[in-house]
Amino acid sequence: MEVWTISKILDWTTDYFKKYDIEWPHLEAEILLAHALNCKRIELYTKYEKNLSAAELDKFKQMIKRRSQHEPIAYITGYKSFMSLEFYVNRSVLIPRPETEELVETIISLIKTNSNLTTIADIGTGSGVIAITLAKYLKDINVIAIDSSTEALQVAQKNSQTHQVDQRCQLVNGHLLEPLQEKVDLIVSNPPYIPSSVIEELPNDVKDWEPKQALDGGPNGLDYIRNLIENAPAYLKPGGFLFLEIGYDQGEKVSGITAACNKYQSFEILKDSNNHDRVLKAQT
């Protein structure tokens, strides 16, 4: 039987991933192997000559096969880091992105200087990263996290319990703002905002694996954004805030929708770290 050391299997996997156009072949090989061996990536470097057991090798080979089919690493390992917290994810939910971290950081900064903002609604919560991260880092807030997918809410519930915020994070099944029974101080959403025609142009990792309903924003990508902009004021307390993540090229159109709505005293489009339009911040 052929002996496979950590060093040897990493080299082999890196070459194998290159054939399948995996963007970061060596890095991803390390991430998956560390997960298979239940160790940290850095520990691999001290164990380069360690022989893999048959069970370890079999587990890793299954992961290699899945990744070669462009299944996202987060679905293979079952988790994704978000603002230094680890979140369980599966194919029922969108994989958290760095851009959404910037959205959450902006809200945290706002609330830390406005202690009267205590009730938040997260619309289309998915895995719960926005709602749960806000509840984790802001101890005096309560969040209502809404999603139309019961499968997504099961993921969010698991994450809410893991991070011990389930007492302050209420999970509700329903469509957009409809389940809200009382007005809140702040509404946040990372809604589907990709135009329907663009979905098929997305990388295989995204279009073939992530839930389409979490991506598809309608013909021009603005269906959910427009709905939330026009209807959020009815669910916000006076002076309340709406925060929406938007596409990098949607700033001008979103500004137009918000202005035409004529229900906000002020609004602005915030840039992300790549200087792209990324967040609508509006105040009633």
Coordinates of C-alpha atoms in Angstrom, one line a residue:
M1 CA 0.0 0.0 0.0
E2 CA 1.3 3.4 -1.0
V3 CA 2.4 5.6 1.9
W4 CA 1.1 9.2 1.8
T5 CA 2.8 11.9 4.0
I6 CA 1.3 15.3 4.6
S7 CA 3.9 16.8 2.3
K8 CA 3.2 14.3 -0.5
I9 CA -0.6 14.6 -0.4
L10 CA -0.4 18.4 -0.4
D11 CA 1.8 18.4 -3.5
W12 CA -0.4 15.9 -5.2
T13 CA -3.6 17.8 -4.3
T14 CA -2.2 21.1 -5.4
D15 CA -1.4 19.7 -8.9
Y16 CA -4.8 18.0 -9.0
F17 CA -6.7 21.2 -8.1
K18 CA -4.8 23.1 -10.8
K19 CA -6.4 20.8 -13.4
Y20 CA -9.8 21.9 -12.2
D21 CA -9.0 25.6 -12.2
I22 CA -9.3 26.0 -8.5
E23 CA -8.2 29.5 -7.8
W24 CA -5.9 28.9 -4.8
P25 CA -4.9 25.3 -5.2
H26 CA -2.2 25.0 -2.4
L27 CA -4.1 27.1 0.1
E28 CA -7.3 25.2 -0.4
A29 CA -5.5 21.8 -0.2
E30 CA -4.1 22.9 3.2
I31 CA -7.4 24.1 4.5
L32 CA -9.1 20.9 3.6
L33 CA -6.4 18.7 4.9
A34 CA -6.3 20.5 8.2
H35 CA -10.0 20.0 8.5
A36 CA -9.7 16.3 7.7
L37 CA -7.0 15.9 10.3
N38 CA -8.9 18.1 12.8
C39 CA -5.9 20.4 13.3
K40 CA -4.9 24.0 12.5
R41 CA -3.3 24.8 9.2
I42 CA -0.1 26.0 10.8
E43 CA 0.2 22.5 12.5
L44 CA 0.6 20.9 9.1
Y45 CA 4.1 22.5 8.7
T46 CA 5.4 20.7 11.8
K47 CA 4.0 17.4 10.6
Y48 CA 5.1 17.3 7.0
E49 CA 6.6 13.8 7.2
K50 CA 3.6 12.4 9.1
N51 CA 2.0 9.4 7.4
L52 CA -1.7 9.6 6.9
S53 CA -3.8 6.7 8.1
A54 CA -6.2 5.0 5.7
A55 CA -9.2 6.6 7.4
E56 CA -7.6 10.1 7.2
L57 CA -6.7 9.6 3.6
D58 CA -10.2 8.4 2.7
K59 CA -11.8 11.4 4.4
F60 CA -9.5 13.8 2.6
K61 CA -10.1 12.1 -0.8
Q62 CA -13.8 12.6 -0.4
M63 CA -13.2 16.3 0.3
I64 CA -10.9 16.6 -2.8
K65 CA -13.6 15.1 -4.9
R66 CA -16.2 17.5 -3.7
R67 CA -13.9 20.5 -4.2
S68 CA -12.9 19.4 -7.7
Q69 CA -16.6 19.7 -8.6
H70 CA -16.4 23.3 -7.4
E71 CA -18.4 22.8 -4.2
P72 CA -17.4 25.7 -2.0
I73 CA -15.0 25.0 0.8
A74 CA -17.4 26.4 3.4
Y75 CA -20.0 23.8 2.5
I76 CA -17.4 21.0 2.6
T77 CA -16.0 22.0 6.0
G78 CA -19.4 23.2 7.3
Y79 CA -18.3 26.5 8.6
K80 CA -17.3 30.1 7.6
S81 CA -15.5 32.7 9.6
F82 CA -17.2 36.1 9.9
M83 CA -15.9 38.9 12.0
S84 CA -13.8 36.5 14.1
L85 CA -16.8 34.3 14.8
E86 CA -17.3 30.9 13.2
F87 CA -20.7 30.1 11.6
Y88 CA -22.2 26.8 10.5
V89 CA -23.3 26.9 6.9
N90 CA -24.8 24.5 4.4
R91 CA -26.4 24.7 1.0
S92 CA -29.6 26.2 2.4
V93 CA -27.8 29.5 3.0
L94 CA -25.5 32.0 1.3
I95 CA -21.9 31.8 2.3
P96 CA -21.0 35.1 4.2
R97 CA -18.8 37.6 2.3
P98 CA -16.2 40.1 3.5
E99 CA -18.4 43.0 2.1
T100 CA -21.1 42.1 4.6
E101 CA -18.6 42.4 7.5
E102 CA -18.2 46.0 6.5
L103 CA -21.9 46.5 6.6
V104 CA -22.1 45.0 10.1
E105 CA -19.1 47.1 11.3
T106 CA -20.8 50.3 10.1
I107 CA -23.9 49.4 12.1
I108 CA -21.9 48.5 15.3
S109 CA -20.1 51.9 15.1
L110 CA -23.5 53.7 14.7
I111 CA -25.1 51.9 17.7
K112 CA -22.1 52.4 20.0
T113 CA -22.6 56.2 19.6
N114 CA -26.5 56.0 19.6
S115 CA -27.5 53.9 22.7
N116 CA -31.2 54.6 22.0
L117 CA -31.0 52.2 19.0
T118 CA -32.0 48.9 20.7
T119 CA -34.3 47.0 18.4
I120 CA -33.1 45.7 15.0
A121 CA -34.7 43.6 12.3
D122 CA -32.6 41.6 9.9
I123 CA -34.5 40.8 6.7
G124 CA -33.5 37.6 4.9
T125 CA -31.2 36.5 7.7
G126 CA -29.9 33.3 6.0
S127 CA -27.3 31.7 8.3
G128 CA -27.9 34.6 10.7
V129 CA -24.5 36.2 10.5
I130 CA -25.7 39.8 10.5
A131 CA -28.3 39.4 13.3
I132 CA -26.1 37.1 15.5
T133 CA -22.9 39.1 15.1
L134 CA -24.7 42.3 16.0
A135 CA -26.2 40.6 19.1
K136 CA -22.8 39.1 20.0
Y137 CA -21.0 42.4 19.9
L138 CA -23.8 44.7 21.2
K139 CA -25.1 43.4 24.5
D140 CA -28.0 45.8 24.9
I141 CA -29.8 45.1 21.6
N142 CA -32.6 42.7 20.6
V143 CA -32.8 41.4 17.0
I144 CA -35.7 39.9 15.0
A145 CA -34.2 37.8 12.2
I146 CA -36.6 37.0 9.4
D147 CA -36.3 34.5 6.5
S148 CA -38.8 32.9 4.1
S149 CA -36.8 29.6 4.2
T150 CA -37.4 27.3 7.1
E151 CA -34.2 25.5 6.2
A152 CA -32.2 28.7 6.5
L153 CA -33.8 29.4 9.9
Q154 CA -32.6 26.0 11.2
V155 CA -29.1 27.0 10.3
A156 CA -29.5 30.4 12.0
Q157 CA -31.0 28.8 15.1
K158 CA -27.9 26.5 15.4
N159 CA -25.6 29.5 15.1
S160 CA -27.7 31.6 17.5
Q161 CA -27.4 28.9 20.1
T162 CA -23.7 28.3 19.4
H163 CA -22.9 32.0 20.0
Q164 CA -25.3 32.1 23.0
V165 CA -27.5 35.0 21.7
D166 CA -30.7 33.0 21.3
Q167 CA -32.3 34.9 24.1
R168 CA -31.9 38.2 22.3
C169 CA -32.3 36.9 18.7
Q170 CA -35.8 36.0 17.7
L171 CA -36.0 33.9 14.5
V172 CA -39.2 34.3 12.4
N173 CA -40.4 32.6 9.3
G174 CA -42.0 35.0 6.8
H175 CA -41.6 37.2 3.7
L176 CA -39.5 40.4 4.0
L177 CA -41.0 42.9 6.5
E178 CA -44.4 41.3 6.8
P179 CA -43.8 39.4 10.1
L180 CA -42.8 42.6 12.0
Q181 CA -45.5 43.4 14.5
E182 CA -43.9 46.5 16.1
K183 CA -41.7 49.3 14.8
V184 CA -38.0 48.9 15.3
D185 CA -35.0 51.3 15.5
L186 CA -33.0 49.8 12.6
I187 CA -33.7 47.5 9.7
V188 CA -30.8 45.8 7.9
S189 CA -30.7 43.4 5.0
N190 CA -28.3 41.8 2.6
P191 CA -31.0 41.1 0.0
P192 CA -30.7 39.2 -3.3
Y193 CA -29.3 41.9 -5.7
I194 CA -27.8 40.1 -8.7
P195 CA -29.8 40.6 -12.0
S196 CA -31.4 37.3 -13.1
S197 CA -29.5 37.4 -16.4
V198 CA -26.2 37.6 -14.6
I199 CA -26.7 34.5 -12.5
E200 CA -25.4 32.1 -15.2
E201 CA -22.2 34.2 -15.6
L202 CA -21.2 33.7 -11.9
P203 CA -18.4 31.4 -11.0
N204 CA -19.4 27.7 -10.8
D205 CA -18.7 27.8 -7.0
V206 CA -21.6 30.3 -6.7
K207 CA -24.1 29.5 -9.4
D208 CA -24.1 25.7 -9.1
W209 CA -24.1 25.5 -5.3
E210 CA -25.4 28.6 -3.4
P211 CA -29.2 29.0 -3.1
K212 CA -30.5 30.9 -6.1
Q213 CA -33.2 32.6 -4.1
A214 CA -30.5 34.3 -2.0
L215 CA -28.8 35.7 -5.2
D216 CA -31.5 36.5 -7.7
G217 CA -32.7 40.1 -7.4
G218 CA -35.0 40.0 -10.5
P219 CA -34.5 41.4 -14.0
N220 CA -32.3 44.4 -12.9
G221 CA -31.3 43.1 -9.4
L222 CA -33.4 45.7 -7.7
D223 CA -36.7 43.9 -6.9
Y224 CA -36.0 43.3 -3.2
I225 CA -34.0 46.5 -2.7
R226 CA -36.9 48.6 -4.0
N227 CA -39.4 46.7 -1.9
L228 CA -37.4 47.3 1.3
I229 CA -36.7 51.0 0.5
E230 CA -40.3 51.7 -0.1
N231 CA -41.8 49.7 2.7
A232 CA -39.2 50.0 5.5
P233 CA -40.3 53.4 6.8
A234 CA -43.7 52.0 7.9
Y235 CA -41.8 49.6 10.2
L236 CA -39.3 52.1 11.5
K237 CA -39.6 54.4 14.5
P238 CA -39.1 58.1 13.9
G239 CA -35.5 58.7 13.1
G240 CA -34.9 55.0 12.4
F241 CA -32.3 53.6 10.1
L242 CA -32.3 51.4 7.0
F243 CA -29.1 49.7 6.0
L244 CA -29.0 47.6 2.7
E245 CA -26.1 45.9 1.1
I246 CA -26.2 46.6 -2.6
G247 CA -24.3 45.6 -5.8
Y248 CA -21.1 47.5 -6.6
D249 CA -22.7 49.1 -9.7
Q250 CA -26.1 49.8 -8.2
G251 CA -25.4 53.0 -6.1
E252 CA -26.8 55.5 -8.6
K253 CA -30.0 53.5 -9.2
V254 CA -30.5 52.9 -5.5
S255 CA -30.1 56.6 -4.7
G256 CA -32.7 57.3 -7.3
I257 CA -35.2 54.8 -5.8
T258 CA -34.6 56.2 -2.3
A259 CA -35.0 59.9 -3.4
A260 CA -38.1 59.1 -5.4
C261 CA -39.6 57.3 -2.4
N262 CA -39.5 60.6 -0.5
K263 CA -39.8 58.9 2.9
Y264 CA -36.3 59.5 4.3
Q265 CA -34.9 62.7 5.7
S266 CA -31.4 61.7 4.6
F267 CA -29.6 58.9 2.9
E268 CA -26.1 58.1 1.5
I269 CA -24.3 55.4 -0.4
L270 CA -21.3 54.0 1.5
K271 CA -18.2 52.6 -0.2
D272 CA -16.5 49.4 0.7
S273 CA -12.8 48.9 1.2
N274 CA -12.4 48.4 -2.6
N275 CA -14.0 51.9 -3.1
H276 CA -17.2 50.3 -4.6
D277 CA -20.7 51.4 -3.8
R278 CA -21.8 48.8 -1.2
V279 CA -24.3 50.0 1.4
L280 CA -27.4 52.2 1.5
K281 CA -27.7 54.1 4.8
A282 CA -31.0 55.9 5.1
Q283 CA -32.7 57.6 8.0
T284 CA -36.5 58.4 8.4

